[in-house]
Tab-separated table of C-alpha atoms and ligand atoms in Angstrom:
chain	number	residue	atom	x	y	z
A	102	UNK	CA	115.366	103.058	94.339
A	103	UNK	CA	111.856	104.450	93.575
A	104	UNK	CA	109.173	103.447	95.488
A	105	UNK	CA	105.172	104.829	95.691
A	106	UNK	CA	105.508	108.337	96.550
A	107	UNK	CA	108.687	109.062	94.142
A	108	UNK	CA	106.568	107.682	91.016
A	109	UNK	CA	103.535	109.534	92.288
A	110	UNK	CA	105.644	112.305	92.887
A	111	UNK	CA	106.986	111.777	88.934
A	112	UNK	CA	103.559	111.480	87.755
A	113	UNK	CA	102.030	114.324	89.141
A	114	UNK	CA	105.118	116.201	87.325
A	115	UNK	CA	104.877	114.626	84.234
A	116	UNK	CA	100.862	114.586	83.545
A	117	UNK	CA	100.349	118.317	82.416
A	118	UNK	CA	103.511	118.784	80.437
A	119	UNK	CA	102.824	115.012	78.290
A	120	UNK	CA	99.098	115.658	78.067
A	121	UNK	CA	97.907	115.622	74.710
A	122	UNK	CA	101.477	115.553	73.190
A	123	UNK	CA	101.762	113.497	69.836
A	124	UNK	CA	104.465	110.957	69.571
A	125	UNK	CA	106.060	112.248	66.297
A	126	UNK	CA	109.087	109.349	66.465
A	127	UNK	CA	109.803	106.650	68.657
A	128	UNK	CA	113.617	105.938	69.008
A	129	UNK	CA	114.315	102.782	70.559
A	130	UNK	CA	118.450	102.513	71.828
A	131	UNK	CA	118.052	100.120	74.272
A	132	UNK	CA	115.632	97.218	73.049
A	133	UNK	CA	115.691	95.276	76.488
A	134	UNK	CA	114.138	97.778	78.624
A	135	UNK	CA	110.789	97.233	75.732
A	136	UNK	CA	110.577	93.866	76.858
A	137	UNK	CA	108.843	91.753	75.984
A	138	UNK	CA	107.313	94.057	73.586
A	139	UNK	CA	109.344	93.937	70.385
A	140	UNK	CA	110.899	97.292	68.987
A	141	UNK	CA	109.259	96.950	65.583
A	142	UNK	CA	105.666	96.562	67.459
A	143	UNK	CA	106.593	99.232	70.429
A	144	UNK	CA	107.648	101.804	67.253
A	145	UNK	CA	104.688	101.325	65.158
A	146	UNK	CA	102.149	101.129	68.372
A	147	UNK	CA	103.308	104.479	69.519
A	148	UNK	CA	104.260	106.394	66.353
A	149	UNK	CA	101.399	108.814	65.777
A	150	UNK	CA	99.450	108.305	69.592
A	151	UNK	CA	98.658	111.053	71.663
A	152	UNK	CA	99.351	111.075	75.464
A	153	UNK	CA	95.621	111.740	77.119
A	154	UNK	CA	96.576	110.415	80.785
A	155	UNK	CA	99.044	109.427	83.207
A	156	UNK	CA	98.135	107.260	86.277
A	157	UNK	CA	100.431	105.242	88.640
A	158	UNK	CA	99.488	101.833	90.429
A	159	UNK	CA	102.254	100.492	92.902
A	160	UNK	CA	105.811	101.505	91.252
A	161	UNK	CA	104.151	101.580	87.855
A	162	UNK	CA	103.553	104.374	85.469
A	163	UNK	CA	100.594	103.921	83.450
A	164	UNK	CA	100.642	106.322	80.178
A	165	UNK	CA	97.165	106.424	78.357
A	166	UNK	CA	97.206	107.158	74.580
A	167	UNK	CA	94.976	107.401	71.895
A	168	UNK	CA	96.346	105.951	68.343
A	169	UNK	CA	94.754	107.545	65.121
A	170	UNK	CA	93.846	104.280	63.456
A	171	UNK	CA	92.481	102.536	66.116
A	172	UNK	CA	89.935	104.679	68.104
A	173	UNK	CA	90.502	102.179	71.294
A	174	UNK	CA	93.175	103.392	73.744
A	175	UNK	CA	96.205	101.763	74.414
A	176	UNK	CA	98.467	101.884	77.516
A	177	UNK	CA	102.387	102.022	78.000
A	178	UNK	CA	104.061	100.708	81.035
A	179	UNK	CA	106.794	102.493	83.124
A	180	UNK	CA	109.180	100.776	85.780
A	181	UNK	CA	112.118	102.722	86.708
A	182	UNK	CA	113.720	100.202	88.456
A	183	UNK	CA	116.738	100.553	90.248
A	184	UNK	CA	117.980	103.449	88.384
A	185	UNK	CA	115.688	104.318	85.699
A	186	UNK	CA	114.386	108.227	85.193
A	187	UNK	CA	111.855	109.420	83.097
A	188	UNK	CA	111.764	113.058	81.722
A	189	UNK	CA	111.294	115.546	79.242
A	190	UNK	CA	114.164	117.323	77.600
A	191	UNK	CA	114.212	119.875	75.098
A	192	UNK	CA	114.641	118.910	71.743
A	193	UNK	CA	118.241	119.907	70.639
A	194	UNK	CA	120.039	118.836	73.785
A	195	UNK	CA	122.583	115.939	73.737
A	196	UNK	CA	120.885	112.970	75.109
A	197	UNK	CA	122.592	111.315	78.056
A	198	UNK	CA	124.516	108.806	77.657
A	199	UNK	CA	122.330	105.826	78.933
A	200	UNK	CA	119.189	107.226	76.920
A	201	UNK	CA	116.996	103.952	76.126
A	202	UNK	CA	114.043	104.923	74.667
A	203	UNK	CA	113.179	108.589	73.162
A	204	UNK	CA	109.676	109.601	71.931
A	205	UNK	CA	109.848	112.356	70.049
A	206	UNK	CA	107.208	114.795	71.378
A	207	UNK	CA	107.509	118.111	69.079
A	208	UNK	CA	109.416	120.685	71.188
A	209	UNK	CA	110.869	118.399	73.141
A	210	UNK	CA	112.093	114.698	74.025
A	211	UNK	CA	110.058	112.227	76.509
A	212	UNK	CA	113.449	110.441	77.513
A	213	UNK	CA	113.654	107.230	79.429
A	214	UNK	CA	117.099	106.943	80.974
A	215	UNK	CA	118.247	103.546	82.583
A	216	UNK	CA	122.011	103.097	83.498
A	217	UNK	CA	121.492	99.802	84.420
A	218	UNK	CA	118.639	98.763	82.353
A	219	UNK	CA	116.421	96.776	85.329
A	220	UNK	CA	113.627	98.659	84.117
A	221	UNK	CA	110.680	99.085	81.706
A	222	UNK	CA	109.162	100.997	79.364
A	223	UNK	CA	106.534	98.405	77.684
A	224	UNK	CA	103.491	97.923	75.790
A	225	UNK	CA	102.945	94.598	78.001
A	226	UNK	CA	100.770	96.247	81.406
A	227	UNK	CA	100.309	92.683	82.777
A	228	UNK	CA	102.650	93.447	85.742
A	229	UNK	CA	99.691	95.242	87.158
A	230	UNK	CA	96.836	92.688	87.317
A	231	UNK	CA	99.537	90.606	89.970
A	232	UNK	CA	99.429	93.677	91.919
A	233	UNK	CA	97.692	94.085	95.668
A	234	UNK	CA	95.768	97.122	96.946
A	235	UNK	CA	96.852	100.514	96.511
A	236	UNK	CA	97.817	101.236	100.509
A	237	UNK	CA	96.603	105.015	100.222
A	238	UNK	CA	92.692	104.061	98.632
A	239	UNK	CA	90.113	102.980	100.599
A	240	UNK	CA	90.742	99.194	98.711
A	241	UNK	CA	93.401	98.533	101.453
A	242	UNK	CA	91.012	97.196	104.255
A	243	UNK	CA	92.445	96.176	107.541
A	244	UNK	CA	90.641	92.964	107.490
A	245	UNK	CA	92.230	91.909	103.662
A	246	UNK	CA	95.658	93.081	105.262
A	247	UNK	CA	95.375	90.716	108.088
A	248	UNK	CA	94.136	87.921	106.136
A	249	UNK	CA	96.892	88.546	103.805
A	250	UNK	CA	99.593	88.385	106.669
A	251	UNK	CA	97.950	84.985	108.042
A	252	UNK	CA	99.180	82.907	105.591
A	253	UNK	CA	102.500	83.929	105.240
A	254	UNK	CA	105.890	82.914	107.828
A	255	UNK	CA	108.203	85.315	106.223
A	256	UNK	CA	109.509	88.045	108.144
A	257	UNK	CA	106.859	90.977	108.215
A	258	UNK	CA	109.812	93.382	106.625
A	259	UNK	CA	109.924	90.941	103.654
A	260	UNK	CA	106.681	90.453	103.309
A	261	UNK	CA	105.719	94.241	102.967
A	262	UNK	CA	108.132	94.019	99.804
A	263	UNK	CA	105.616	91.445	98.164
A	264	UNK	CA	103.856	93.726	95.724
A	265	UNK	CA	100.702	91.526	95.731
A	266	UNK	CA	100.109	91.943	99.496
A	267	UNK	CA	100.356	95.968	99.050
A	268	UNK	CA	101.568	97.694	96.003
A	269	UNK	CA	104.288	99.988	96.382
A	270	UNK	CA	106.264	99.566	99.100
A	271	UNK	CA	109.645	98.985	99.076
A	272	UNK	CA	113.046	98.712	100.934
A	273	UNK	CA	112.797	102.516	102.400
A	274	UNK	CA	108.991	102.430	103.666
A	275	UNK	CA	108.862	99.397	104.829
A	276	UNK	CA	111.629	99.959	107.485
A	277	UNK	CA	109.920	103.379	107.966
A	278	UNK	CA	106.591	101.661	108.683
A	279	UNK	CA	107.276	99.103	110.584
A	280	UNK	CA	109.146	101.721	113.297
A	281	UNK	CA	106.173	104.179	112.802
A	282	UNK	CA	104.256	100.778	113.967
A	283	UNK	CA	106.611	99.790	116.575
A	284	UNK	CA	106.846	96.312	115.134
A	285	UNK	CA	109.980	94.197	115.269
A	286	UNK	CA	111.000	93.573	111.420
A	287	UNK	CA	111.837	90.264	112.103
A	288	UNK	CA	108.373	89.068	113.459
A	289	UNK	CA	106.713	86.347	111.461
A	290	UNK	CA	103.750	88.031	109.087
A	291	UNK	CA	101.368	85.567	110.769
A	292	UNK	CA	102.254	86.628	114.253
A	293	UNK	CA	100.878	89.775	113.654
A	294	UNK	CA	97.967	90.540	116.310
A	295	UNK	CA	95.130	92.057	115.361
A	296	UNK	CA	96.722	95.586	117.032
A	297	UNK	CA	99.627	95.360	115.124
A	298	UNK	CA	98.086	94.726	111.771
A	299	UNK	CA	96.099	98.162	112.668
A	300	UNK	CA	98.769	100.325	113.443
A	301	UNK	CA	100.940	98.687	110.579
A	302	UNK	CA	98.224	99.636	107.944
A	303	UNK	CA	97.904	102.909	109.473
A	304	UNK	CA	101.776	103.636	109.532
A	305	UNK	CA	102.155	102.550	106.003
A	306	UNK	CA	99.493	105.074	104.610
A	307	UNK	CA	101.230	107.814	106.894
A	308	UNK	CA	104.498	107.006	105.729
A	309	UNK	CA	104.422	107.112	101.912
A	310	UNK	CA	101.102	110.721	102.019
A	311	UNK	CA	104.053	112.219	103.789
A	312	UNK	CA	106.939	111.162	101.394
A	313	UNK	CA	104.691	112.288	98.501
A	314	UNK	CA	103.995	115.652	100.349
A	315	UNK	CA	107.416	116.064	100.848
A	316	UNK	CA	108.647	115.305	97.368
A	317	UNK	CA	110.369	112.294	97.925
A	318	UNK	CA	113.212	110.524	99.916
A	319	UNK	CA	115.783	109.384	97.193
A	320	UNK	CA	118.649	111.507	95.965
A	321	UNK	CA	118.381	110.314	92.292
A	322	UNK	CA	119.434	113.551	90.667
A	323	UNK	CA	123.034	112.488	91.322
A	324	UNK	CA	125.169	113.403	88.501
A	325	UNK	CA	123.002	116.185	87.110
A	326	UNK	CA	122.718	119.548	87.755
A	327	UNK	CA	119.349	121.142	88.366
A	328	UNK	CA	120.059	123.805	86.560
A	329	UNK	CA	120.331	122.160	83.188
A	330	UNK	CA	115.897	122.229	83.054
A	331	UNK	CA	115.571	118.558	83.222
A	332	UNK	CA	113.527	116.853	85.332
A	333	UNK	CA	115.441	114.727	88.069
A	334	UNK	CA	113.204	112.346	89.399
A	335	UNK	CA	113.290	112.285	92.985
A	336	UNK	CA	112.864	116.243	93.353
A	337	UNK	CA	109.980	117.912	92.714
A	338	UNK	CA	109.933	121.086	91.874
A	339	UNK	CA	110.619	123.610	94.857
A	340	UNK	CA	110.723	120.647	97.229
A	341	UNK	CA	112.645	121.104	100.320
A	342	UNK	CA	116.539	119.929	100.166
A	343	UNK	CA	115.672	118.160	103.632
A	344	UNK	CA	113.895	115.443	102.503
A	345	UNK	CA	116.479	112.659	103.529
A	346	UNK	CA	116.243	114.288	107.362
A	347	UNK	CA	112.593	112.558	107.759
A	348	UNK	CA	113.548	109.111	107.247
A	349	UNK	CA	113.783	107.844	111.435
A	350	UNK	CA	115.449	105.141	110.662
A	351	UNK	CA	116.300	104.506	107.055
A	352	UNK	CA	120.053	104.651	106.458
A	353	UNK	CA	120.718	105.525	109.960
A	354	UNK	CA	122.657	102.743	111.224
A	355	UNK	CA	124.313	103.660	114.692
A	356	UNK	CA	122.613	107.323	114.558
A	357	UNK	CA	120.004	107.615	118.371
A	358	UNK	CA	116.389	106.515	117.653
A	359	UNK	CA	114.185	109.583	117.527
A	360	UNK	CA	112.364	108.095	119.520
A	361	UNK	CA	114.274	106.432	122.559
A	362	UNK	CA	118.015	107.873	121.485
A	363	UNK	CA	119.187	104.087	121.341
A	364	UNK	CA	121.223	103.530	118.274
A	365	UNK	CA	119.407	102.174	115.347
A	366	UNK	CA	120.937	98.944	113.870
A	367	UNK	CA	121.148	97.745	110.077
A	368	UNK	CA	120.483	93.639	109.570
A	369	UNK	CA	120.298	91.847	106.375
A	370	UNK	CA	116.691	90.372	105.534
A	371	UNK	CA	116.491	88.507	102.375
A	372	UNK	CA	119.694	89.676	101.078
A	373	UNK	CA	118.329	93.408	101.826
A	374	UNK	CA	118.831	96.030	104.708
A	375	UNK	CA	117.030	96.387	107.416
A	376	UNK	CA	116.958	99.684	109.497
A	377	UNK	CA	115.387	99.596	113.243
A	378	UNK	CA	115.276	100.177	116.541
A	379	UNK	CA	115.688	97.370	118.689
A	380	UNK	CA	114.395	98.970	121.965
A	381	UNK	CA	111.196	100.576	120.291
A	382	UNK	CA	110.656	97.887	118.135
A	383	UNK	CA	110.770	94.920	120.300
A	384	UNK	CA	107.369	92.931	119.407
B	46	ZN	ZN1	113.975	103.645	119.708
């Protein structure tokens, strides 16, 4: 599942080759993933716009567009989530199966592909305003973070999930983070000490600059080849193949802690996993 550094990864791909592209025709297969912008509204928002920008805020893709008629620019909304994929394919080509939407872009296809249709491609942005700091700007203060953690009694691990205390973390980083921080996942959010909250902050912006660097973690190009000049989101272009090798605990149940060699273990939090180390993560 995509978390900060795959969509950042996806932006930074998709920016130049979308940038002032005109949206020639808007095909709309699968009307849920709009939601709860209507087709007819999505088609004649978009039909005509121009792509001038591409940002990303937590797990969000933010398009920017200019529309002919209306000189003030609009924004589209993109959440891949579980198993969405966002790319550009050249005209001509058959369309996967579990295409949703299509904008037609000239010489080639903006496709968003969802096989299980969790996420969004929308005119509605108002995800965004409900949405915490960015953990890798300067807006994510230590003292905000702490104050944050205070009032909550869930688990740390699932509390890091809660987009409005950070944006962008999910299931991978925050079991990365919180053994990059040495904290026990299970410790209460408001149990914290002021040490903790530190090195937590500071593992969390470590974790996801080096994911990005990297590429990303998350095999999504499963089922394609990369041979076939699509874009598979989570691979960048020339990234390493090794990517999944950096994750210390992640997916590693019963494989020695980098760290210590003790095996790490996998627990359910809040119907999730939960990778750790219980002998380096003990407070
Ligand atoms: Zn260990």
């Amino acid at each position: 599942m995509p978390e900060l550094p795959e969509v950042e990864v996806l932006a930074r791909h998709l920016r130049p080759l979308i940038h002032g592209k005109t949206i020639r025709a808007v095909n709309v297969r699968r009307a849920k993933v709009l939601l709860p912008t209507p087709p007819r509204t999505f088609r004649r928002t978009l039909l005509g716009a121009k792509f001038t920008g591409l940002s990303r805020r937590g797990k969000y893709l933010l398009f920017q567009l200019r529309v002919k008629a209306n000189r003030k620019p609009i924004s589209l909304l993109g959440h891949l989530g579980m198993t969405g994929r966002i790319f550009l394919a050249q005209k001509g080509r058959r369309l996967p199966k579990h295409a949703a939407v299509t904008l037609d872009l000239g010489a080639s296809n903006l496709v968003y592909e969802d096989t299980r249709y969790f996420g969004r491609l929308t005119l509605d942005t108002s995800a965004v305003a409900r949405l915490g700091p960015e953990p890798l700007d300067d807006e994510f203060r230590a003292e905000t973070f702490a104050q944050s953690l205070k009032r909550s009694r869930q688990a740390i691990k699932v509390k890091l999930l809660d987009q409005g205390l950070v944006a962008g973390i999910g299931n991978i980083y925050a079991s990365e983070a919180l053994f990059r921080a040495r904290i026990s996942p299970g410790l209460a959010a408001n149990k914290l000490t002021v040490a903790q909250v530190r090195r937590l902050r500071l593992a969390i912006r470590v974790v996801l600059a080096e994911a990005i660097e990297c590429g990303s973690t998350v095999p999504l190009n499963l089922g394609g080849s990369k041979a076939d000049g699509l874009f598979y989101f989570g691979r960048a272009p020339g990234a390493p193949d090794f990517y999944e090798e950096r994750l210390r605990v992640y997916d590693r149940e019963e494989q020695p802690c980098p760290n210590c060699r003790h095996p790490i273990k996998r627990i359910i939090q809040a119907a999730r996993s939960t990778f750790y180390c219980p002998h380096c993560q003990r407070a």
